[in-house]
PDB file of C-alpha atoms in Angstrom:
ATOM      1  CA  GLY A  18     -37.942 145.060 126.776  1.00 51.00           C
ATOM      2  CA  SER A  19     -41.069 144.965 128.941  1.00 56.00           C
ATOM      3  CA  ALA A  20     -41.348 146.239 132.496  1.00 55.00           C
ATOM      4  CA  LEU A  21     -41.857 143.224 134.745  1.00 58.00           C
ATOM      5  CA  GLY A  22     -42.949 143.438 138.370  1.00 68.00           C
ATOM      6  CA  THR A  23     -45.114 145.542 140.650  1.00 84.00           C
ATOM      7  CA  PRO A  24     -44.609 149.093 139.341  1.00 89.00           C
ATOM      8  CA  ALA A  25     -44.362 150.874 142.708  1.00 93.00           C
ATOM      9  CA  TYR A  26     -41.617 148.499 143.866  1.00 94.00           C
ATOM     10  CA  MET A  27     -39.550 148.066 140.735  1.00 93.00           C
ATOM     11  CA  SER A  28     -36.262 149.818 140.139  1.00 95.00           C
ATOM     12  CA  PRO A  29     -35.872 152.516 137.489  1.00 95.00           C
ATOM     13  CA  GLU A  30     -33.974 150.093 135.272  1.00 94.00           C
ATOM     14  CA  GLN A  31     -36.839 147.602 135.526  1.00 90.00           C
ATOM     15  CA  ALA A  32     -39.402 150.342 134.863  1.00 89.00           C
ATOM     16  CA  ARG A  33     -37.512 151.205 131.657  1.00 88.00           C
ATOM     17  CA  GLY A  34     -37.683 147.555 130.635  1.00 86.00           C
ATOM     18  CA  ASP A  35     -33.874 147.381 130.635  1.00 87.00           C
ATOM     19  CA  LEU A  36     -33.607 143.823 131.916  1.00 83.00           C
ATOM     20  CA  GLN A  37     -29.888 143.667 131.025  1.00 86.00           C
ATOM     21  CA  ALA A  38     -29.244 146.399 133.607  1.00 87.00           C
ATOM     22  CA  THR A  39     -31.017 144.587 136.438  1.00 89.00           C
ATOM     23  CA  GLY A  40     -29.136 142.765 139.156  1.00 93.00           C
ATOM     24  CA  PRO A  41     -28.646 142.802 142.931  1.00 94.00           C
ATOM     25  CA  HIS A  42     -28.898 146.603 142.946  1.00 96.00           C
ATOM     26  CA  SER A  43     -32.441 146.237 141.542  1.00 96.00           C
ATOM     27  CA  ASP A  44     -33.363 143.986 144.451  1.00 96.00           C
ATOM     28  CA  VAL A  45     -31.887 146.558 146.854  1.00 98.00           C
ATOM     29  CA  TYR A  46     -34.125 149.206 145.297  1.00 96.00           C
ATOM     30  CA  SER A  47     -37.211 147.029 145.739  1.00 96.00           C
ATOM     31  CA  LEU A  48     -36.319 146.390 149.376  1.00 98.00           C
ATOM     32  CA  GLY A  49     -35.845 150.124 149.830  1.00 98.00           C
ATOM     33  CA  ALA A  50     -39.310 150.687 148.350  1.00 97.00           C
ATOM     34  CA  THR A  51     -40.683 148.137 150.817  1.00 98.00           C
ATOM     35  CA  LEU A  52     -38.916 149.920 153.686  1.00 98.00           C
ATOM     36  CA  TYR A  53     -40.412 153.188 152.430  1.00 98.00           C
ATOM     37  CA  CYS A  54     -43.892 151.675 152.668  1.00 97.00           C
ATOM     38  CA  LEU A  55     -43.196 150.347 156.160  1.00 97.00           C
ATOM     39  CA  LEU A  56     -41.984 153.761 157.305  1.00 97.00           C
ATOM     40  CA  THR A  57     -44.700 155.895 155.732  1.00 98.00           C
ATOM     41  CA  GLY A  58     -47.671 153.554 155.507  1.00 97.00           C
ATOM     42  CA  ARG A  59     -47.862 153.997 151.747  1.00 96.00           C
ATOM     43  CA  ALA A  60     -45.973 153.177 148.593  1.00 96.00           C
ATOM     44  CA  ALA A  61     -43.519 155.750 147.272  1.00 96.00           C
ATOM     45  CA  PHE A  62     -45.427 155.794 143.986  1.00 95.00           C
ATOM     46  CA  ASP A  63     -49.164 155.738 143.449  1.00 92.00           C
ATOM     47  CA  GLY A  64     -51.524 156.162 140.525  1.00 92.00           C
ATOM     48  CA  PRO A  65     -52.135 154.539 137.171  1.00 92.00           C
ATOM     49  CA  ALA A  66     -49.402 152.090 136.169  1.00 89.00           C
ATOM     50  CA  CYS A  67     -48.164 154.246 133.275  1.00 89.00           C
ATOM     51  CA  GLU A  68     -47.702 157.239 135.624  1.00 93.00           C
ATOM     52  CA  VAL A  69     -46.037 155.116 138.289  1.00 92.00           C
ATOM     53  CA  LEU A  70     -43.586 153.695 135.745  1.00 91.00           C
ATOM     54  CA  ARG A  71     -42.750 157.206 134.519  1.00 93.00           C
ATOM     55  CA  ASP A  72     -42.218 158.479 138.073  1.00 94.00           C
ATOM     56  CA  VAL A  73     -40.092 155.438 138.998  1.00 94.00           C
ATOM     57  CA  GLU A  74     -37.945 155.981 135.888  1.00 93.00           C
ATOM     58  CA  ARG A  75     -37.417 159.618 136.893  1.00 93.00           C
ATOM     59  CA  GLY A  76     -36.944 158.903 140.599  1.00 92.00           C
ATOM     60  CA  MET A  77     -39.774 161.250 141.507  1.00 90.00           C
ATOM     61  CA  PHE A  78     -41.077 160.504 145.010  1.00 95.00           C
ATOM     62  CA  LYS A  79     -41.433 162.377 148.285  1.00 96.00           C
ATOM     63  CA  ALA A  80     -38.840 161.754 150.959  1.00 97.00           C
ATOM     64  CA  PRO A  81     -40.243 159.601 153.779  1.00 98.00           C
ATOM     65  CA  ARG A  82     -39.935 162.419 156.349  1.00 98.00           C
ATOM     66  CA  ALA A  83     -42.005 164.686 154.084  1.00 98.00           C
ATOM     67  CA  ILE A  84     -44.867 162.262 154.695  1.00 97.00           C
ATOM     68  CA  ARG A  85     -44.087 161.316 158.289  1.00 97.00           C
ATOM     69  CA  PRO A  86     -41.711 163.778 159.997  1.00 98.00           C
ATOM     70  CA  SER A  87     -41.238 161.509 163.017  1.00 96.00           C
ATOM     71  CA  ILE A  88     -39.106 159.074 160.990  1.00 97.00           C
ATOM     72  CA  ASP A  89     -35.530 158.985 162.268  1.00 97.00           C
ATOM     73  CA  PRO A  90     -33.333 160.872 159.769  1.00 97.00           C
ATOM     74  CA  ALA A  91     -30.726 158.091 159.874  1.00 96.00           C
ATOM     75  CA  LEU A  92     -33.301 155.475 158.873  1.00 97.00           C
ATOM     76  CA  GLU A  93     -34.641 157.771 156.172  1.00 98.00           C
ATOM     77  CA  ALA A  94     -31.085 158.039 154.822  1.00 98.00           C
ATOM     78  CA  VAL A  95     -30.882 154.235 154.624  1.00 98.00           C
ATOM     79  CA  CYS A  96     -34.162 154.113 152.720  1.00 98.00           C
ATOM     80  CA  LEU A  97     -33.156 156.896 150.337  1.00 98.00           C
ATOM     81  CA  ARG A  98     -29.797 155.283 149.598  1.00 98.00           C
ATOM     82  CA  ALA A  99     -31.504 151.974 148.841  1.00 98.00           C
ATOM     83  CA  MET A 100     -33.875 153.816 146.486  1.00 98.00           C
ATOM     84  CA  SER A 101     -31.206 155.891 144.763  1.00 97.00           C
ATOM     85  CA  HIS A 102     -32.017 156.524 141.138  1.00 95.00           C
ATOM     86  CA  ARG A 103     -28.517 155.509 140.060  1.00 95.00           C
ATOM     87  CA  PRO A 104     -27.777 151.820 140.754  1.00 96.00           C
ATOM     88  CA  GLU A 105     -24.152 152.563 141.677  1.00 96.00           C
ATOM     89  CA  ASP A 106     -25.350 154.843 144.497  1.00 97.00           C
ATOM     90  CA  ARG A 107     -27.368 152.055 146.154  1.00 98.00           C
ATOM     91  CA  TYR A 108     -26.111 149.448 148.605  1.00 98.00           C
ATOM     92  CA  PRO A 109     -24.153 146.876 146.599  1.00 96.00           C
ATOM     93  CA  ARG A 110     -26.119 143.894 147.934  1.00 96.00           C
ATOM     94  CA  CYS A 111     -29.248 143.178 149.954  1.00 97.00           C
ATOM     95  CA  ARG A 112     -27.066 141.994 152.838  1.00 98.00           C
ATOM     96  CA  ALA A 113     -25.390 145.414 153.010  1.00 98.00           C
ATOM     97  CA  LEU A 114     -28.821 147.050 153.299  1.00 98.00           C
ATOM     98  CA  ALA A 115     -29.846 144.561 156.000  1.00 97.00           C
ATOM     99  CA  ASP A 116     -26.586 145.235 157.875  1.00 97.00           C
ATOM    100  CA  GLU A 117     -27.315 148.969 157.816  1.00 97.00           C
ATOM    101  CA  VAL A 118     -30.834 148.471 159.213  1.00 97.00           C
ATOM    102  CA  GLU A 119     -29.458 146.119 161.891  1.00 96.00           C
ATOM    103  CA  ARG A 120     -26.824 148.732 162.800  1.00 96.00           C
ATOM    104  CA  TRP A 121     -29.564 151.348 163.156  1.00 96.00           C
ATOM    105  CA  LEU A 122     -31.578 149.016 165.399  1.00 95.00           C
ATOM    106  CA  ALA A 123     -28.516 148.252 167.546  1.00 94.00           C
ATOM    107  CA  GLU A 124     -27.990 151.980 168.049  1.00 92.00           C
ATOM    108  CA  GLY A 125     -31.435 152.293 169.610  1.00 88.00           C
ATOM    109  CA  GLY A 126     -33.705 152.596 166.594  1.00 75.00           C
ATOM    110  CA  PHE A 127     -37.419 152.175 167.231  1.00 72.00           C
TER     111      PHE A 127
END
């Protein structure tokens, strides 16, 4: 029942300490949080660990383009889907997220 991991990169289910609810969708969330940091230059969540855990549980973070408007909206959409609050709204597997990023690159991203 404890939250395990780096708070700013853990999924809401991990932040709640609901380890039974974790799975591939939790890994997708963490990769989305990493993509968020790569896009914006900062973590989606910042502050004391207890505040970060609360914000992660609630899904309270600024959209990447609110921090850096030059981010391609299509890539922001990939990031936001990966970081969806509801696990069923995320990519089903890490490979599906990687495929989406590769598709964006093939279409002229960056």
